């Protein structure tokens, strides 16, 4: 046998080969084969082949004796602590592995040791067809994203005030034809690359870019503005913590300021940022405070003058305590003068302040926003802390956003208390909720609050604390009305609760009006108890002026059927008898003010005099009929009070 030059398998121990990476193993195996070919002569084929030269023989002769393979295999297995006789049965795994190695031309023993991986590094096997399909999909997705990025980048590069309508329209089309997630990420990345640089960006350019986000925020959905805002705030926080001397912080702060100017975010976030900057109070933070107040100071004063006053007081206290900290006090004094000018509403003392560009772009925004929510009702009322911890606690400000992070409540005691509470509810109330077809989590929560509250004030506070938004909030009214109609006898709890909601916000009043209209249109399908409860509820809401009498305009007096006649007679009788004369006059006079309600006025006068009085004379006592006649005359006069003036 020839001299072993260190290239055989004995040169590498099994532990060392197992530690090599797959790429390194292949490289070593190939090098071993090549160097064996170059340096060692072919060994004579006597008996068993030398382990380090098996690959050379196979390279030299294509048709080798199969017995050689079995010999080599047996030797490899013996080194690897296989059975004592050193033989493997035919068709075994090492034999198949050896045949594959022979095709490559390397020593089967070396390659077996090099390629074989440790048991703990085994991964799931993916069939070639599936792997190829996944790679094809990934390539296709990457290509689509690249094409989308080019299109968005081209639109952003051409963005200016004159072509803003066309570019916003094209952006909306892209949102309709692509995934919103991909569009949000692409748009945010492109805008940040365009606006966040180490040099100060022109104010006009930043405003135009933010205006585009605002238009998409109102027309496409609030998740557009929410995604952009979160990225900007996180980047701003990152640059504030760093010691960079560039203008990135100012550019990011300008983006946040104009998001507030164009009604994407509420003033709550701006005040949070200002408080944070005042809390740190270094030269860098003072510059940022001045920059922010110059852009949005007077808007903040209009939105929340009290919060601005508290901020100014805190800044003055910080400035007094940090007098020795700054060698140059001019910037601090200038900041305090600017704050005092804001408090006194004196625009002249703020150098370079010009509200005209923002006002001009706001007018353009009003023309481009289609939805009725172009005002402040689509603003994101989110705090700085919520945005910075969004990955950890979720994004509650986006309706329907998913979250798979760690649980927000870590206290085990609180968890057990909550579980006990849910258990008590589930045994009784939740079964009742199921019977009442409360088929969503929101409706079930509202139902449980209604059933477990001490009184209507307790229910009102708990329902507001649920923190529902927009469409979810309307479910409160729907569930309250549903529960009221399902009671066997009328329960005034729901009427007082409804009255409280109508006094709280006009949107609740509107929702109640539409819900009651739906019930009036569906009177023939309601039970007698439900109709009676609806009559009492509606009479209470009209009597307390939570709803106007014009809620009855949904009834067509020319096409009255029996259920509607009976319903209207009960509502008006209850209203006329149980209401004081002065209040009754106020209720009916409100109808005479509006010329658009002429048909309703005529219909009510006709119904009061012909349907209501004639039926009352047949069914009620003389005293009730007398009182009813008196009230009908009073109501008729109130309806005609301003009609004569209108005619004149």
Coordinates of C-alpha atoms in Angstrom, one line a residue:
X1 CA 0.0 0.0 0.0
X2 CA 1.1 3.5 -0.8
X3 CA 2.2 6.1 1.6
X4 CA -0.7 7.9 3.3
X5 CA -0.2 11.7 2.8
X6 CA -2.9 12.9 5.2
X7 CA -5.7 13.0 2.7
X8 CA -7.4 9.8 3.7
X9 CA -10.3 9.7 6.1
X10 CA -7.9 9.0 9.0
X11 CA -6.8 12.6 8.8
X12 CA -10.3 13.8 9.9
X13 CA -11.9 12.5 13.0
X14 CA -15.6 11.9 13.0
X15 CA -16.3 14.6 15.6
X16 CA -14.4 17.2 13.5
X17 CA -16.2 16.3 10.3
X18 CA -19.6 16.6 12.1
X19 CA -18.8 20.1 13.2
X20 CA -18.1 21.3 9.6
X21 CA -20.9 23.1 7.8
X22 CA -22.5 21.4 4.8
X23 CA -20.7 23.7 2.3
X24 CA -17.3 23.2 4.0
X25 CA -17.8 19.4 4.0
X26 CA -18.5 19.4 0.3
X27 CA -15.5 21.6 -0.3
X28 CA -13.2 19.4 1.8
X29 CA -14.5 16.2 0.1
X30 CA -13.9 17.7 -3.4
X31 CA -10.4 18.9 -2.5
X32 CA -9.6 15.5 -1.1
X33 CA -10.7 13.8 -4.3
X34 CA -8.8 16.2 -6.5
X35 CA -5.6 16.0 -4.5
X36 CA -5.8 12.2 -4.4
X37 CA -6.0 12.2 -8.2
X38 CA -3.1 14.5 -8.6
X39 CA -0.6 13.2 -6.1
X40 CA -1.2 9.4 -5.6
X41 CA -0.8 6.7 -8.2
X42 CA -3.5 4.1 -8.7
X43 CA -3.2 1.3 -6.2
X44 CA -3.1 -2.3 -7.4
X45 CA -6.5 -4.0 -7.2
X46 CA -5.5 -6.8 -4.7
X47 CA -7.9 -7.9 -2.0
X48 CA -9.5 -4.9 -0.3
X49 CA -9.1 -1.5 -1.8
X50 CA -7.3 1.1 0.2
X51 CA -9.9 3.4 1.7
X52 CA -8.4 6.7 0.6
X53 CA -8.1 5.5 -3.1
X54 CA -11.5 4.0 -3.7
X55 CA -12.6 7.2 -5.5
X56 CA -9.5 7.1 -7.7
X57 CA -10.2 3.6 -8.9
X58 CA -13.8 4.5 -9.7
X59 CA -12.7 7.5 -11.6
X60 CA -10.3 5.5 -13.6
X61 CA -12.8 2.7 -14.5
X62 CA -16.4 3.3 -15.1
X63 CA -17.4 -0.3 -14.8
X64 CA -16.0 -1.4 -11.4
X65 CA -16.5 -4.6 -9.6
X66 CA -19.5 -4.5 -7.3
X67 CA -17.6 -6.5 -4.7
X68 CA -15.2 -3.5 -4.2
X69 CA -18.1 -1.3 -3.2
X70 CA -19.3 -3.8 -0.6
X71 CA -15.7 -4.1 0.8
X72 CA -15.4 -0.3 1.1
X73 CA -18.8 -0.1 2.6
X74 CA -18.0 -2.6 5.2
X75 CA -14.8 -0.8 6.2
X76 CA -16.7 2.5 6.5
X77 CA -19.3 0.9 8.7
X78 CA -16.7 -0.8 10.9
X79 CA -15.0 2.5 11.5
X80 CA -18.4 4.0 12.4
X81 CA -18.9 1.3 15.1
X82 CA -21.2 -1.0 13.1
X83 CA -21.7 -4.7 13.7
X84 CA -18.6 -6.8 14.3
X85 CA -18.5 -8.7 11.0
X86 CA -18.3 -5.3 9.2
X87 CA -20.9 -6.3 6.6
X88 CA -24.2 -4.6 5.7
X89 CA -27.1 -6.3 4.1
X90 CA -27.7 -5.7 0.4
X91 CA -29.8 -2.7 -0.5
X92 CA -29.0 -1.0 2.8
X93 CA -28.8 2.8 3.2
X94 CA -25.0 3.1 3.2
X95 CA -24.8 1.1 0.0
X96 CA -27.3 3.4 -1.7
X97 CA -25.4 6.4 -0.3
X98 CA -22.1 4.9 -1.6
X99 CA -23.6 4.5 -5.1
X100 CA -24.5 8.2 -5.2
X101 CA -21.1 9.1 -4.1
X102 CA -19.5 7.0 -6.8
X103 CA -21.3 9.0 -9.4
X104 CA -19.7 12.2 -8.1
X105 CA -16.3 10.6 -8.2
X106 CA -15.2 11.0 -4.5
X107 CA -14.3 8.5 -1.9
X108 CA -17.5 7.1 -0.5
X109 CA -16.0 6.8 2.9
X110 CA -14.9 10.4 3.1
X111 CA -18.2 11.7 1.7
X112 CA -20.2 9.6 4.0
X113 CA -18.5 11.1 7.0
X114 CA -18.6 14.6 5.6
X115 CA -22.2 14.7 4.5
X116 CA -23.8 12.8 7.3
X117 CA -25.2 15.4 9.7
X118 CA -25.8 15.0 13.5
X119 CA -29.3 13.7 14.5
X120 CA -30.4 16.9 16.2
X121 CA -29.9 19.1 13.1
X122 CA -32.5 17.1 11.0
X123 CA -35.0 19.4 9.4
X124 CA -38.4 18.6 7.9
X125 CA -38.2 17.1 4.4
X126 CA -39.8 19.2 1.7
X127 CA -40.6 17.4 -1.6
X128 CA -38.9 18.9 -4.7
X129 CA -42.2 19.8 -6.3
X130 CA -43.4 21.7 -3.2
X131 CA -40.1 23.5 -2.8
X132 CA -40.1 24.5 -6.5
X133 CA -43.6 25.8 -6.2
X134 CA -42.7 27.9 -3.1
X135 CA -39.6 29.3 -4.8
X136 CA -41.8 30.2 -7.9
X137 CA -44.3 31.9 -5.6
X138 CA -41.6 33.8 -3.8
X139 CA -40.0 35.0 -7.0
X140 CA -43.4 36.1 -8.4
X141 CA -44.2 38.0 -5.2
X142 CA -40.8 39.6 -5.2
X143 CA -41.3 40.7 -8.8
X144 CA -44.8 42.1 -8.1
X145 CA -43.4 44.1 -5.1
X146 CA -40.6 45.4 -7.1
X147 CA -43.0 46.6 -9.8
X148 CA -45.3 48.1 -7.2
X149 CA -42.4 50.0 -5.6
X150 CA -41.4 51.4 -9.0
X151 CA -45.0 52.7 -9.6
X152 CA -45.3 54.2 -6.2
X153 CA -41.9 55.8 -6.4
X154 CA -42.7 57.3 -9.8
X155 CA -45.9 58.8 -8.5
X156 CA -44.2 60.3 -5.4
X157 CA -41.4 61.8 -7.5
X158 CA -44.0 63.6 -9.6
X159 CA -46.0 64.8 -6.6
X160 CA -46.8 68.5 -6.5
X161 CA -49.9 70.6 -5.7
X162 CA -51.2 70.9 -9.2
X163 CA -51.1 67.2 -10.0
X164 CA -52.2 66.1 -6.5
X165 CA -55.7 65.1 -7.6
X166 CA -54.5 62.8 -10.3
X167 CA -51.8 61.2 -8.2
X168 CA -54.1 60.6 -5.3
X169 CA -56.6 59.0 -7.7
X170 CA -53.9 56.7 -9.1
X171 CA -52.8 55.8 -5.5
X172 CA -56.4 54.8 -4.7
X173 CA -56.5 52.6 -7.7
X174 CA -53.3 50.9 -6.6
X175 CA -54.9 50.3 -3.2
X176 CA -57.9 48.7 -4.9
X177 CA -55.8 46.4 -7.1
X178 CA -53.0 45.4 -4.6
X179 CA -52.8 44.1 -1.0
X180 CA -53.3 47.0 1.5
X181 CA -50.4 45.6 3.6
X182 CA -48.0 45.8 0.6
X183 CA -49.3 49.2 -0.3
X184 CA -49.0 50.6 3.2
X185 CA -45.4 49.3 3.6
X186 CA -44.4 50.5 0.1
X187 CA -45.9 54.0 0.5
X188 CA -44.5 54.5 4.0
X189 CA -41.0 53.4 2.9
X190 CA -41.1 55.6 -0.2
X191 CA -42.3 58.7 1.7
X192 CA -39.8 58.2 4.5
X193 CA -36.9 57.9 2.0
X194 CA -38.2 61.1 0.3
X195 CA -38.7 63.2 3.4
X196 CA -36.3 62.0 6.1
X197 CA -32.8 63.2 5.1
X198 CA -29.8 64.6 6.9
X199 CA -30.7 68.1 5.6
X200 CA -33.8 70.1 6.3
X201 CA -36.5 69.5 3.8
X202 CA -38.6 72.3 2.3
X203 CA -41.8 72.9 4.3
X204 CA -43.9 72.9 1.1
X205 CA -42.6 69.6 0.0
X206 CA -43.3 67.9 3.3
X207 CA -46.8 69.4 3.4
X208 CA -47.7 68.0 -0.1
X209 CA -46.5 64.5 0.9
X210 CA -48.5 64.6 4.1
X211 CA -51.5 65.9 2.3
X212 CA -51.4 62.8 0.0
X213 CA -51.4 60.6 3.1
X214 CA -54.3 62.5 4.6
X215 CA -56.4 62.1 1.4
X216 CA -55.7 58.4 1.3
X217 CA -56.4 58.2 5.1
X218 CA -59.9 59.6 4.6
X219 CA -60.8 58.0 1.2
X220 CA -59.2 54.5 1.5
X221 CA -59.2 53.9 5.2
X222 CA -57.7 55.0 8.5
X223 CA -55.1 52.1 8.4
X224 CA -53.2 54.1 5.8
X225 CA -52.6 57.0 8.1
X226 CA -52.2 54.7 11.1
X227 CA -49.4 52.7 9.5
X228 CA -47.5 55.8 8.3
X229 CA -47.9 57.6 11.7
X230 CA -46.6 54.6 13.6
X231 CA -43.5 54.3 11.4
X232 CA -42.8 58.1 11.6
X233 CA -43.2 58.2 15.4
X234 CA -41.0 55.1 16.0
X235 CA -38.3 56.6 13.7
X236 CA -38.6 59.9 15.5
X237 CA -38.1 58.2 18.9
X238 CA -35.1 56.4 17.5
X239 CA -33.4 59.5 16.2
X240 CA -34.2 61.4 19.4
X241 CA -32.3 58.8 21.4
X242 CA -29.3 58.9 19.1
X243 CA -26.6 61.6 19.0
X244 CA -26.8 62.4 15.2
X245 CA -26.4 66.0 14.3
X246 CA -28.4 65.8 11.1
X247 CA -31.9 67.2 10.5
X248 CA -33.7 63.9 10.6
X249 CA -35.5 64.7 13.8
X250 CA -36.9 68.1 12.5
X251 CA -38.0 66.4 9.3
X252 CA -39.9 63.7 11.2
X253 CA -41.4 66.2 13.5
X254 CA -42.6 68.2 10.5
X255 CA -44.3 65.1 9.2
X256 CA -46.1 64.6 12.6
X257 CA -47.0 68.3 12.8
X258 CA -48.6 68.3 9.3
X259 CA -50.4 65.0 10.0
X260 CA -52.1 66.9 12.8
X261 CA -52.7 70.0 10.6
X262 CA -54.5 67.8 8.0
X263 CA -56.6 65.9 10.6
X264 CA -54.9 62.5 10.6
X265 CA -53.9 62.6 14.2
X266 CA -55.4 64.2 17.3
X267 CA -53.7 66.9 19.4
X268 CA -53.2 64.3 22.2
X269 CA -50.1 62.9 20.4
X270 CA -48.6 66.5 19.8
X271 CA -49.0 67.3 23.5
X272 CA -47.4 64.0 24.5
X273 CA -44.3 64.8 22.3
X274 CA -44.1 68.3 23.7
X275 CA -44.2 67.0 27.3
X276 CA -41.5 64.5 26.5
X277 CA -39.3 67.2 25.0
X278 CA -39.9 69.5 27.9
X279 CA -39.0 66.7 30.3
X280 CA -35.6 66.2 28.7
X281 CA -35.0 69.9 28.1
X282 CA -31.6 70.0 26.4
X283 CA -30.5 72.3 23.6
X284 CA -31.6 69.8 20.9
X285 CA -35.0 69.4 22.5
X286 CA -35.5 73.2 22.8
X287 CA -34.9 73.6 19.1
X288 CA -37.5 70.8 18.4
X289 CA -40.1 72.5 20.8
X290 CA -39.7 75.8 18.9
X291 CA -40.0 74.1 15.6
X292 CA -43.1 72.2 16.6
X293 CA -44.8 75.2 18.2
X294 CA -44.1 77.3 15.1
X295 CA -45.9 74.8 12.9
X296 CA -48.9 73.8 15.1
X297 CA -48.9 76.2 18.1
X298 CA -52.0 78.2 17.3
X299 CA -54.0 75.1 16.2
X300 CA -53.1 73.5 19.6
X301 CA -54.4 76.7 21.3
X302 CA -57.7 76.3 19.5
X303 CA -58.1 72.6 20.3
X304 CA -57.0 72.5 23.9
X305 CA -56.0 75.9 25.5
X306 CA -55.9 74.4 29.0
X307 CA -53.3 71.7 28.1
X308 CA -51.2 74.3 26.3
X309 CA -51.3 76.5 29.4
X310 CA -50.1 73.6 31.6
X311 CA -47.3 72.9 29.1
X312 CA -46.1 76.5 29.2
X313 CA -46.1 76.5 33.0
X314 CA -44.0 73.3 33.0
X315 CA -41.6 74.7 30.5
X316 CA -41.2 77.9 32.6
X317 CA -40.4 75.8 35.7
X318 CA -37.9 73.7 33.7
X319 CA -36.2 76.9 32.3
X320 CA -35.9 78.4 35.8
X321 CA -34.4 75.2 37.3
X322 CA -31.9 74.8 34.4
X323 CA -30.5 78.4 34.2
X324 CA -27.0 77.3 35.2
X325 CA -27.2 74.3 32.7
X326 CA -27.0 76.5 29.6
X327 CA -24.3 78.9 28.8
X328 CA -26.3 80.6 26.1
X329 CA -29.8 81.5 27.5
X330 CA -31.0 83.2 24.3
X331 CA -32.7 80.1 22.8
X332 CA -34.4 79.4 26.1
X333 CA -35.7 82.9 26.4
X334 CA -36.8 82.8 22.8
X335 CA -38.7 79.6 23.4
X336 CA -40.5 81.1 26.4
X337 CA -41.4 84.3 24.5
X338 CA -42.8 82.1 21.7
X339 CA -44.9 80.2 24.2
X340 CA -46.2 83.4 25.8
X341 CA -47.1 84.7 22.3
X342 CA -49.1 81.6 21.8
X343 CA -50.9 81.9 25.1
X344 CA -51.7 85.5 24.3
X345 CA -52.7 84.7 20.7
X346 CA -50.2 87.1 19.3
X347 CA -49.0 85.9 15.9
X348 CA -46.7 88.9 15.2
X349 CA -44.2 87.8 17.9
X350 CA -43.5 84.5 16.1
X351 CA -40.9 85.2 13.3
X352 CA -41.6 83.4 10.1
X353 CA -45.1 82.2 11.0
X354 CA -47.3 82.0 7.9
X355 CA -50.5 79.9 8.1
X356 CA -51.5 80.6 4.5
X357 CA -49.8 77.6 2.9
X358 CA -51.5 75.2 5.3
X359 CA -54.9 76.8 4.8
X360 CA -54.6 76.7 1.1
X361 CA -53.8 73.0 1.1
X362 CA -56.6 72.4 3.6
X363 CA -59.0 73.8 1.0
X364 CA -57.6 71.5 -1.6
X365 CA -58.0 68.6 0.9
X366 CA -61.7 69.4 1.3
X367 CA -62.2 69.2 -2.4
X368 CA -60.4 65.8 -2.8
X369 CA -61.9 64.0 0.2
X370 CA -65.1 62.2 -0.8
X371 CA -66.4 60.8 2.5
X372 CA -68.4 62.9 4.9
X373 CA -65.6 62.2 7.5
X374 CA -63.3 64.9 6.1
X375 CA -63.3 66.7 9.5
X376 CA -62.0 65.6 12.8
X377 CA -64.1 62.4 13.3
X378 CA -61.5 60.3 11.5
X379 CA -58.6 61.6 13.6
X380 CA -56.5 59.0 15.4
X381 CA -56.8 59.7 19.1
X382 CA -53.7 57.8 20.1
X383 CA -51.0 58.6 22.6
X384 CA -47.2 58.5 22.1
X385 CA -46.9 55.6 24.5
X386 CA -49.5 53.5 22.6
X387 CA -47.7 54.0 19.3
X388 CA -44.2 53.1 20.7
X389 CA -45.6 49.9 22.4
X390 CA -47.8 48.9 19.5
X391 CA -45.8 45.7 18.8
X392 CA -46.2 44.6 22.4
X393 CA -49.8 45.5 23.3
X394 CA -51.5 45.7 19.9
X395 CA -53.1 48.5 17.8
X396 CA -56.5 49.2 19.4
X397 CA -56.9 52.3 17.2
X398 CA -57.3 50.2 14.0
X399 CA -60.6 48.4 13.8
X400 CA -60.1 44.7 13.0
X401 CA -56.3 44.7 13.5
X402 CA -54.9 41.3 14.5
X403 CA -52.4 40.9 17.3
X404 CA -50.5 37.8 18.4
X405 CA -48.1 39.2 21.0
X406 CA -47.7 38.5 24.7
X407 CA -50.7 38.9 27.0
X408 CA -51.1 42.5 28.2
X409 CA -52.1 41.4 31.7
X410 CA -49.4 39.5 33.5
X411 CA -50.8 39.6 37.0
X412 CA -52.1 36.2 37.9
X413 CA -54.4 37.5 40.5
X414 CA -56.2 39.7 38.0
X415 CA -56.5 36.8 35.6
X416 CA -58.1 34.6 38.3
X417 CA -60.5 37.4 39.3
X418 CA -61.5 37.9 35.6
X419 CA -62.1 34.2 35.1
X420 CA -64.3 34.0 38.2
X421 CA -66.3 37.0 36.9
X422 CA -66.7 35.5 33.4
X423 CA -67.7 32.2 35.0
X424 CA -70.5 33.8 37.0
X425 CA -71.7 35.6 33.9
X426 CA -71.4 32.6 31.6
X427 CA -73.6 30.4 33.8
X428 CA -76.6 32.7 33.7
X429 CA -76.3 35.8 31.6
X430 CA -74.4 34.4 28.6
X431 CA -77.0 31.7 28.2
X432 CA -79.6 34.4 28.1
X433 CA -77.5 36.3 25.6
X434 CA -77.4 33.3 23.4
X435 CA -81.2 32.9 23.5
X436 CA -81.5 36.6 22.6
X437 CA -79.2 36.0 19.6
X438 CA -76.3 38.2 20.8
X439 CA -74.1 36.5 18.2
X440 CA -71.0 38.7 18.4
X441 CA -68.5 39.5 21.2
X442 CA -69.5 43.2 21.2
X443 CA -73.2 42.5 21.4
X444 CA -72.6 40.0 24.2
X445 CA -70.5 42.4 26.1
X446 CA -73.2 45.2 25.8
X447 CA -75.9 42.7 26.9
X448 CA -73.9 41.6 29.9
X449 CA -73.4 45.2 31.0
X450 CA -77.1 45.9 30.7
X451 CA -78.1 42.8 32.7
X452 CA -75.5 43.3 35.5
X453 CA -75.7 47.1 36.0
X454 CA -77.1 48.5 39.2
X455 CA -79.0 51.4 37.5
X456 CA -79.0 53.3 34.2
X457 CA -76.1 55.6 35.3
X458 CA -73.9 52.6 36.1
X459 CA -74.8 51.0 32.8
X460 CA -74.1 54.3 30.9
X461 CA -70.6 54.6 32.5
X462 CA -69.7 50.9 31.9
X463 CA -70.9 51.0 28.2
X464 CA -68.7 54.1 27.6
X465 CA -65.8 52.3 29.2
X466 CA -66.0 49.5 26.6
X467 CA -64.3 52.0 24.3
X468 CA -66.3 51.1 21.1
X469 CA -65.8 53.1 17.9
X470 CA -68.0 54.0 15.0
X471 CA -70.0 51.0 13.9
X472 CA -69.3 49.1 17.1
X473 CA -70.7 52.0 19.1
X474 CA -74.0 51.8 17.3
X475 CA -74.5 48.3 18.6
X476 CA -75.1 49.8 22.0
X477 CA -78.3 51.5 20.7
X478 CA -79.4 48.4 18.8
X479 CA -79.0 46.1 21.8
X480 CA -80.7 48.6 24.2
X481 CA -83.7 48.9 21.9
X482 CA -83.8 45.1 21.4
X483 CA -83.8 44.4 25.1
X484 CA -86.5 47.0 25.7
X485 CA -88.8 45.4 23.2
X486 CA -88.2 41.9 24.6
X487 CA -89.3 42.7 28.1
X488 CA -92.7 41.3 29.0
X489 CA -93.7 44.5 30.7
X490 CA -92.3 48.0 30.0
X491 CA -89.1 48.7 32.0
X492 CA -88.3 52.5 32.3
X493 CA -84.6 51.6 32.8
X494 CA -84.1 51.5 29.0
X495 CA -85.9 54.8 28.5
X496 CA -83.7 56.6 31.0
X497 CA -80.6 55.0 29.6
X498 CA -81.6 56.0 26.1
X499 CA -82.2 59.5 27.3
X500 CA -78.7 59.6 28.8
X501 CA -77.1 58.5 25.5
X502 CA -79.1 61.0 23.5
X503 CA -77.9 63.8 25.8
X504 CA -74.3 62.6 25.6
X505 CA -73.7 62.8 21.8
X506 CA -75.8 63.7 18.8
X507 CA -74.7 60.5 17.0
X508 CA -76.5 58.4 19.5
X509 CA -79.6 60.4 18.9
X510 CA -79.4 59.8 15.2
X511 CA -78.8 56.1 15.7
X512 CA -81.9 55.9 17.9
X513 CA -83.9 57.7 15.3
X514 CA -82.9 55.3 12.5
X515 CA -83.4 52.2 14.8
X516 CA -86.9 53.4 15.8
X517 CA -87.8 54.0 12.1
X518 CA -86.8 50.4 11.3
X519 CA -89.1 49.2 14.1
X520 CA -92.0 51.4 12.9
X521 CA -91.7 50.0 9.4
X522 CA -91.8 46.5 10.8
X523 CA -94.8 47.0 13.2
X524 CA -96.9 44.2 11.7
X525 CA -94.2 41.6 12.7
X526 CA -93.8 42.8 16.3
X527 CA -95.7 41.2 19.2
X528 CA -98.3 43.2 21.2
X529 CA -95.9 43.5 24.2
X530 CA -93.1 44.8 21.9
X531 CA -95.4 47.4 20.3
X532 CA -96.5 48.5 23.8
X533 CA -92.9 48.9 25.0
X534 CA -91.9 50.8 21.8
X535 CA -94.9 53.2 22.4
X536 CA -93.8 53.9 26.0
X537 CA -90.1 54.3 25.0
X538 CA -90.8 56.6 22.1
X539 CA -93.3 58.7 24.1
X540 CA -90.7 59.1 26.9
X541 CA -87.9 60.2 24.5
X542 CA -90.2 62.7 22.8
X543 CA -91.5 64.0 26.1
X544 CA -87.9 64.5 27.4
X545 CA -86.9 66.1 24.1
X546 CA -84.3 63.4 23.5
X547 CA -85.9 62.9 20.1
X548 CA -88.0 65.5 18.2
X549 CA -91.6 64.8 17.2
X550 CA -90.3 64.8 13.6
X551 CA -89.3 61.2 14.2
X552 CA -92.9 60.3 13.1
X553 CA -92.2 61.6 9.6
X554 CA -91.4 58.1 8.6
X555 CA -95.1 57.3 8.8
X556 CA -97.0 57.9 5.5
X557 CA -100.4 59.3 6.6
X558 CA -101.9 58.7 3.2
X559 CA -101.1 54.9 3.4
X560 CA -101.9 54.1 7.1
X561 CA -102.7 50.5 7.9
X562 CA -104.2 49.2 11.1
X563 CA -100.9 48.5 13.0
X564 CA -99.6 52.0 12.3
X565 CA -103.0 53.7 13.2
X566 CA -103.0 51.8 16.5
X567 CA -99.4 52.6 17.2
X568 CA -99.7 56.3 16.4
X569 CA -102.9 56.6 18.4
X570 CA -101.1 55.1 21.5
X571 CA -98.0 57.3 21.1
X572 CA -100.0 60.6 20.7
X573 CA -102.5 59.7 23.5
X574 CA -99.6 59.0 26.0
X575 CA -97.8 62.2 24.9
X576 CA -100.9 64.4 25.2
X577 CA -102.1 63.1 28.5
X578 CA -98.8 62.7 30.4
X579 CA -97.1 65.9 29.3
X580 CA -97.6 69.3 30.8
X581 CA -99.2 72.0 28.7
X582 CA -96.1 74.1 28.4
X583 CA -93.9 71.2 27.4
X584 CA -96.5 70.0 25.0
X585 CA -96.5 73.4 23.3
X586 CA -92.7 73.4 23.0
X587 CA -92.8 69.9 21.5
X588 CA -95.3 70.7 18.8
X589 CA -94.0 74.3 18.1
X590 CA -90.7 72.8 17.0
X591 CA -92.5 71.2 14.0
X592 CA -93.9 74.6 12.9
X593 CA -90.4 76.1 12.5
X594 CA -89.4 73.8 9.6
X595 CA -91.1 74.4 6.3
X596 CA -89.9 71.0 5.0
X597 CA -92.2 69.3 7.6
X598 CA -95.5 70.7 6.1
X599 CA -96.8 67.2 5.2
X600 CA -96.2 65.9 8.7
X601 CA -98.0 68.9 10.3
X602 CA -101.0 68.4 8.1
X603 CA -101.0 64.7 8.7
X604 CA -100.8 65.1 12.5
X605 CA -103.6 67.7 12.6
X606 CA -105.9 65.4 10.6
X607 CA -105.0 62.4 12.7
X608 CA -105.5 64.3 16.0
X609 CA -108.9 65.6 15.1
X610 CA -110.4 62.7 13.3
X611 CA -108.7 59.5 14.4
X612 CA -107.7 60.2 17.9
X613 CA -110.7 62.2 19.3
X614 CA -113.4 60.0 17.7
X615 CA -111.8 56.8 19.1
X616 CA -111.4 58.4 22.5
X617 CA -115.1 59.4 22.7
X618 CA -116.0 55.8 22.2
X619 CA -113.6 54.2 24.6
X620 CA -112.6 56.6 27.4
X621 CA -114.3 58.4 30.2
X622 CA -115.8 61.9 30.0
X623 CA -112.9 63.4 32.0
X624 CA -110.2 61.8 29.9
X625 CA -112.1 62.9 26.7
X626 CA -112.3 66.5 28.0
X627 CA -108.6 66.6 28.9
X628 CA -107.7 65.0 25.5
X629 CA -109.8 67.6 23.6
X630 CA -108.1 70.4 25.5
X631 CA -104.7 69.0 24.7
X632 CA -105.5 68.4 21.0
X633 CA -106.6 72.0 20.6
X634 CA -103.4 73.1 22.3
X635 CA -101.3 70.9 20.0
X636 CA -103.2 72.1 16.9
X637 CA -102.6 75.7 17.8
X638 CA -98.9 75.0 18.4
X639 CA -98.6 73.4 14.9
X640 CA -100.2 76.5 13.3
X641 CA -98.3 79.0 15.4
X642 CA -95.7 79.9 12.8
X643 CA -97.6 78.7 9.8
X644 CA -99.4 82.0 9.4
X645 CA -96.2 83.9 9.7
X646 CA -94.7 81.8 7.0
X647 CA -97.7 82.4 4.7
X648 CA -97.5 86.1 5.3

